[in-house]
């Protein structure tokens, strides 16, 4: 399952610095994580998962493939983008293709970096999201009532369109009014920008990066922005740029000095993963250890299809072990002998971190 995140923001908020650090990190990871070739304006970051290295030690493999997040650099959003300012239409179309929007706001104090439209985090947020909402309103105003139709799906879609248009005209972001999965699907099929989930990256000064500072900073920013604290990640784009060119060992030492456990890019990837309601199941064998991405609530049969679509119709059963038991008892042989392996059918709902061995028919 591919997961794409579009990075947006006003000019000079640190978006490009952050993205360039992401690309450098990706180049450094290329030898370890075999990702497919990607475009210059996209970069891939693995989702941090300490379990994978421990599993690799248990099954004696050196091949580790983590879940990943693809970030797309979407430049050029300025006031008036919905009317075509700054090539706005082109860049807005790029946002329609991503699963989640990552909005970078300026929260650093360097007076040498000119503020091109950026005033403060709250104003930055309002400017960008107003443009996204205006673009959505244009899309909604183009929709036409299905007159004389008795099709329940068409009539339901039209009711949702009317509900969204009324909200957009009042300045309400559409993600705040789409409550059910069916309503959200209408927003998704129309490519509506403010119907997409959003996270906020506050680009701060180096001194605000420590774990204690992050906690205080998130609370303060959430109040200022008027958003859920869980939707905020605090990052220093400057520090990320410096970290991206260091060796793994030097990165760890540098982060210790800064008082942080994970880099901003890693925290951002993890937050994006969680924000979309995703989770991982793990496979562990001599060939590789791998994290596979599924939506929370996925059953075993559909989870098998993430590995290969043929596995859905050929599914027989799933051998399941907990991560803790798998490590404690030394792999599949150990959990079988200890009675810690479960055999589950197609309707079993997968849990985060399940170690799985799918049994597939011919």
JSON list of N, CA and C in Angstrom, two decimals, residues 139-149 151-166 169 178 182-183 186-187 189-190:
[
{"chain": "A", "resi": 139, "resn": "UNK", "atom": "N", "xyz": [-15.08, 23.40, -7.17]},
{"chain": "A", "resi": 139, "resn": "UNK", "atom": "CA", "xyz": [-15.41, 22.04, -7.57]},
{"chain": "A", "resi": 139, "resn": "UNK", "atom": "C", "xyz": [-16.86, 21.71, -7.22]},
{"chain": "A", "resi": 140, "resn": "UNK", "atom": "N", "xyz": [-17.28, 22.07, -6.03]},
{"chain": "A", "resi": 140, "resn": "UNK", "atom": "CA", "xyz": [-18.63, 21.75, -5.57]},
{"chain": "A", "resi": 140, "resn": "UNK", "atom": "C", "xyz": [-19.70, 22.52, -6.36]},
{"chain": "A", "resi": 141, "resn": "UNK", "atom": "N", "xyz": [-19.38, 23.75, -6.74]},
{"chain": "A", "resi": 141, "resn": "UNK", "atom": "CA", "xyz": [-20.35, 24.55, -7.50]},
{"chain": "A", "resi": 141, "resn": "UNK", "atom": "C", "xyz": [-20.57, 24.01, -8.91]},
{"chain": "A", "resi": 142, "resn": "UNK", "atom": "N", "xyz": [-19.64, 23.20, -9.37]},
{"chain": "A", "resi": 142, "resn": "UNK", "atom": "CA", "xyz": [-19.77, 22.60, -10.71]},
{"chain": "A", "resi": 142, "resn": "UNK", "atom": "C", "xyz": [-20.63, 21.34, -10.71]},
{"chain": "A", "resi": 143, "resn": "UNK", "atom": "N", "xyz": [-20.92, 20.81, -9.52]},
{"chain": "A", "resi": 143, "resn": "UNK", "atom": "CA", "xyz": [-21.73, 19.59, -9.44]},
{"chain": "A", "resi": 143, "resn": "UNK", "atom": "C", "xyz": [-23.19, 19.90, -9.74]},
{"chain": "A", "resi": 144, "resn": "UNK", "atom": "N", "xyz": [-23.85, 18.98, -10.40]},
{"chain": "A", "resi": 144, "resn": "UNK", "atom": "CA", "xyz": [-25.23, 19.19, -10.81]},
{"chain": "A", "resi": 144, "resn": "UNK", "atom": "C", "xyz": [-26.17, 18.16, -10.18]},
{"chain": "A", "resi": 145, "resn": "UNK", "atom": "N", "xyz": [-27.35, 18.63, -9.80]},
{"chain": "A", "resi": 145, "resn": "UNK", "atom": "CA", "xyz": [-28.34, 17.76, -9.17]},
{"chain": "A", "resi": 145, "resn": "UNK", "atom": "C", "xyz": [-28.80, 16.69, -10.16]},
{"chain": "A", "resi": 146, "resn": "UNK", "atom": "N", "xyz": [-28.85, 15.42, -9.72]},
{"chain": "A", "resi": 146, "resn": "UNK", "atom": "CA", "xyz": [-29.31, 14.33, -10.60]},
{"chain": "A", "resi": 146, "resn": "UNK", "atom": "C", "xyz": [-30.84, 14.32, -10.72]},
{"chain": "A", "resi": 147, "resn": "UNK", "atom": "N", "xyz": [-31.39, 15.25, -11.49]},
{"chain": "A", "resi": 147, "resn": "UNK", "atom": "CA", "xyz": [-32.84, 15.39, -11.61]},
{"chain": "A", "resi": 147, "resn": "UNK", "atom": "C", "xyz": [-33.47, 14.15, -12.24]},
{"chain": "A", "resi": 148, "resn": "UNK", "atom": "N", "xyz": [-34.63, 13.81, -11.75]},
{"chain": "A", "resi": 148, "resn": "UNK", "atom": "CA", "xyz": [-35.42, 12.66, -12.21]},
{"chain": "A", "resi": 148, "resn": "UNK", "atom": "C", "xyz": [-34.78, 11.31, -11.88]},
{"chain": "A", "resi": 149, "resn": "UNK", "atom": "N", "xyz": [-33.67, 11.33, -11.19]},
{"chain": "A", "resi": 149, "resn": "UNK", "atom": "CA", "xyz": [-33.00, 10.08, -10.85]},
{"chain": "A", "resi": 149, "resn": "UNK", "atom": "C", "xyz": [-33.58, 9.49, -9.58]},
{"chain": "A", "resi": 151, "resn": "UNK", "atom": "N", "xyz": [-31.85, 6.71, -8.38]},
{"chain": "A", "resi": 151, "resn": "UNK", "atom": "CA", "xyz": [-30.72, 5.92, -7.92]},
{"chain": "A", "resi": 151, "resn": "UNK", "atom": "C", "xyz": [-30.29, 6.39, -6.52]},
{"chain": "A", "resi": 152, "resn": "UNK", "atom": "N", "xyz": [-30.30, 5.48, -5.55]},
{"chain": "A", "resi": 152, "resn": "UNK", "atom": "CA", "xyz": [-30.01, 5.85, -4.16]},
{"chain": "A", "resi": 152, "resn": "UNK", "atom": "C", "xyz": [-28.61, 6.40, -3.99]},
{"chain": "A", "resi": 153, "resn": "UNK", "atom": "N", "xyz": [-27.65, 5.84, -4.71]},
{"chain": "A", "resi": 153, "resn": "UNK", "atom": "CA", "xyz": [-26.26, 6.31, -4.59]},
{"chain": "A", "resi": 153, "resn": "UNK", "atom": "C", "xyz": [-26.12, 7.73, -5.12]},
{"chain": "A", "resi": 154, "resn": "UNK", "atom": "N", "xyz": [-26.77, 8.02, -6.24]},
{"chain": "A", "resi": 154, "resn": "UNK", "atom": "CA", "xyz": [-26.69, 9.36, -6.83]},
{"chain": "A", "resi": 154, "resn": "UNK", "atom": "C", "xyz": [-27.37, 10.39, -5.91]},
{"chain": "A", "resi": 155, "resn": "UNK", "atom": "N", "xyz": [-28.50, 9.99, -5.34]},
{"chain": "A", "resi": 155, "resn": "UNK", "atom": "CA", "xyz": [-29.22, 10.91, -4.47]},
{"chain": "A", "resi": 155, "resn": "UNK", "atom": "C", "xyz": [-28.44, 11.16, -3.18]},
{"chain": "A", "resi": 156, "resn": "UNK", "atom": "N", "xyz": [-27.81, 10.11, -2.65]},
{"chain": "A", "resi": 156, "resn": "UNK", "atom": "CA", "xyz": [-26.98, 10.27, -1.44]},
{"chain": "A", "resi": 156, "resn": "UNK", "atom": "C", "xyz": [-25.80, 11.18, -1.75]},
{"chain": "A", "resi": 157, "resn": "UNK", "atom": "N", "xyz": [-25.16, 10.96, -2.88]},
{"chain": "A", "resi": 157, "resn": "UNK", "atom": "CA", "xyz": [-24.02, 11.79, -3.28]},
{"chain": "A", "resi": 157, "resn": "UNK", "atom": "C", "xyz": [-24.43, 13.26, -3.36]},
{"chain": "A", "resi": 158, "resn": "UNK", "atom": "N", "xyz": [-25.58, 13.53, -3.93]},
{"chain": "A", "resi": 158, "resn": "UNK", "atom": "CA", "xyz": [-26.02, 14.91, -4.08]},
{"chain": "A", "resi": 158, "resn": "UNK", "atom": "C", "xyz": [-26.29, 15.56, -2.71]},
{"chain": "A", "resi": 159, "resn": "UNK", "atom": "N", "xyz": [-26.87, 14.80, -1.77]},
{"chain": "A", "resi": 159, "resn": "UNK", "atom": "CA", "xyz": [-27.10, 15.33, -0.44]},
{"chain": "A", "resi": 159, "resn": "UNK", "atom": "C", "xyz": [-25.77, 15.70, 0.24]},
{"chain": "A", "resi": 160, "resn": "UNK", "atom": "N", "xyz": [-24.76, 14.86, 0.04]},
{"chain": "A", "resi": 160, "resn": "UNK", "atom": "CA", "xyz": [-23.44, 15.14, 0.63]},
{"chain": "A", "resi": 160, "resn": "UNK", "atom": "C", "xyz": [-22.81, 16.36, -0.02]},
{"chain": "A", "resi": 161, "resn": "UNK", "atom": "N", "xyz": [-22.97, 16.47, -1.35]},
{"chain": "A", "resi": 161, "resn": "UNK", "atom": "CA", "xyz": [-22.44, 17.64, -2.07]},
{"chain": "A", "resi": 161, "resn": "UNK", "atom": "C", "xyz": [-23.08, 18.92, -1.52]},
{"chain": "A", "resi": 162, "resn": "UNK", "atom": "N", "xyz": [-24.40, 18.92, -1.32]},
{"chain": "A", "resi": 162, "resn": "UNK", "atom": "CA", "xyz": [-25.09, 20.10, -0.79]},
{"chain": "A", "resi": 162, "resn": "UNK", "atom": "C", "xyz": [-24.59, 20.44, 0.61]},
{"chain": "A", "resi": 163, "resn": "UNK", "atom": "N", "xyz": [-24.39, 19.40, 1.41]},
{"chain": "A", "resi": 163, "resn": "UNK", "atom": "CA", "xyz": [-23.89, 19.60, 2.77]},
{"chain": "A", "resi": 163, "resn": "UNK", "atom": "C", "xyz": [-22.50, 20.22, 2.75]},
{"chain": "A", "resi": 164, "resn": "UNK", "atom": "N", "xyz": [-21.64, 19.74, 1.85]},
{"chain": "A", "resi": 164, "resn": "UNK", "atom": "CA", "xyz": [-20.27, 20.27, 1.76]},
{"chain": "A", "resi": 164, "resn": "UNK", "atom": "C", "xyz": [-20.26, 21.68, 1.21]},
{"chain": "A", "resi": 165, "resn": "UNK", "atom": "N", "xyz": [-21.10, 21.95, 0.24]},
{"chain": "A", "resi": 165, "resn": "UNK", "atom": "CA", "xyz": [-21.12, 23.29, -0.35]},
{"chain": "A", "resi": 165, "resn": "UNK", "atom": "C", "xyz": [-21.57, 24.32, 0.67]},
{"chain": "A", "resi": 166, "resn": "UNK", "atom": "N", "xyz": [-22.57, 23.98, 1.47]},
{"chain": "A", "resi": 166, "resn": "UNK", "atom": "CA", "xyz": [-23.04, 24.89, 2.51]},
{"chain": "A", "resi": 166, "resn": "UNK", "atom": "C", "xyz": [-21.94, 25.16, 3.53]},
{"chain": "A", "resi": 169, "resn": "UNK", "atom": "N", "xyz": [-19.15, 27.40, 1.96]},
{"chain": "A", "resi": 169, "resn": "UNK", "atom": "CA", "xyz": [-19.58, 28.80, 1.84]},
{"chain": "A", "resi": 169, "resn": "UNK", "atom": "C", "xyz": [-19.49, 29.53, 3.18]},
{"chain": "A", "resi": 178, "resn": "UNK", "atom": "N", "xyz": [-17.51, 15.91, 7.23]},
{"chain": "A", "resi": 178, "resn": "UNK", "atom": "CA", "xyz": [-17.71, 14.56, 6.69]},
{"chain": "A", "resi": 178, "resn": "UNK", "atom": "C", "xyz": [-17.52, 13.56, 7.82]},
{"chain": "A", "resi": 182, "resn": "UNK", "atom": "N", "xyz": [-18.98, 6.73, 4.26]},
{"chain": "A", "resi": 182, "resn": "UNK", "atom": "CA", "xyz": [-19.66, 6.94, 2.98]},
{"chain": "A", "resi": 182, "resn": "UNK", "atom": "C", "xyz": [-19.55, 8.41, 2.54]},
{"chain": "A", "resi": 183, "resn": "UNK", "atom": "N", "xyz": [-19.69, 9.33, 3.50]},
{"chain": "A", "resi": 183, "resn": "UNK", "atom": "CA", "xyz": [-19.54, 10.75, 3.19]},
{"chain": "A", "resi": 183, "resn": "UNK", "atom": "C", "xyz": [-18.11, 11.07, 2.79]},
{"chain": "A", "resi": 186, "resn": "UNK", "atom": "N", "xyz": [-17.33, 10.24, -0.79]},
{"chain": "A", "resi": 186, "resn": "UNK", "atom": "CA", "xyz": [-17.77, 11.24, -1.77]},
{"chain": "A", "resi": 186, "resn": "UNK", "atom": "C", "xyz": [-16.72, 12.35, -1.89]},
{"chain": "A", "resi": 187, "resn": "UNK", "atom": "N", "xyz": [-16.21, 12.82, -0.76]},
{"chain": "A", "resi": 187, "resn": "UNK", "atom": "CA", "xyz": [-15.17, 13.85, -0.79]},
{"chain": "A", "resi": 187, "resn": "UNK", "atom": "C", "xyz": [-13.92, 13.37, -1.50]},
{"chain": "A", "resi": 189, "resn": "UNK", "atom": "N", "xyz": [-13.68, 10.95, -3.88]},
{"chain": "A", "resi": 189, "resn": "UNK", "atom": "CA", "xyz": [-13.88, 10.77, -5.32]},
{"chain": "A", "resi": 189, "resn": "UNK", "atom": "C", "xyz": [-13.92, 12.11, -6.06]},
{"chain": "A", "resi": 190, "resn": "UNK", "atom": "N", "xyz": [-14.32, 13.16, -5.35]},
{"chain": "A", "resi": 190, "resn": "UNK", "atom": "CA", "xyz": [-14.33, 14.49, -5.97]},
{"chain": "A", "resi": 190, "resn": "UNK", "atom": "C", "xyz": [-12.96, 15.17, -5.89]}
]
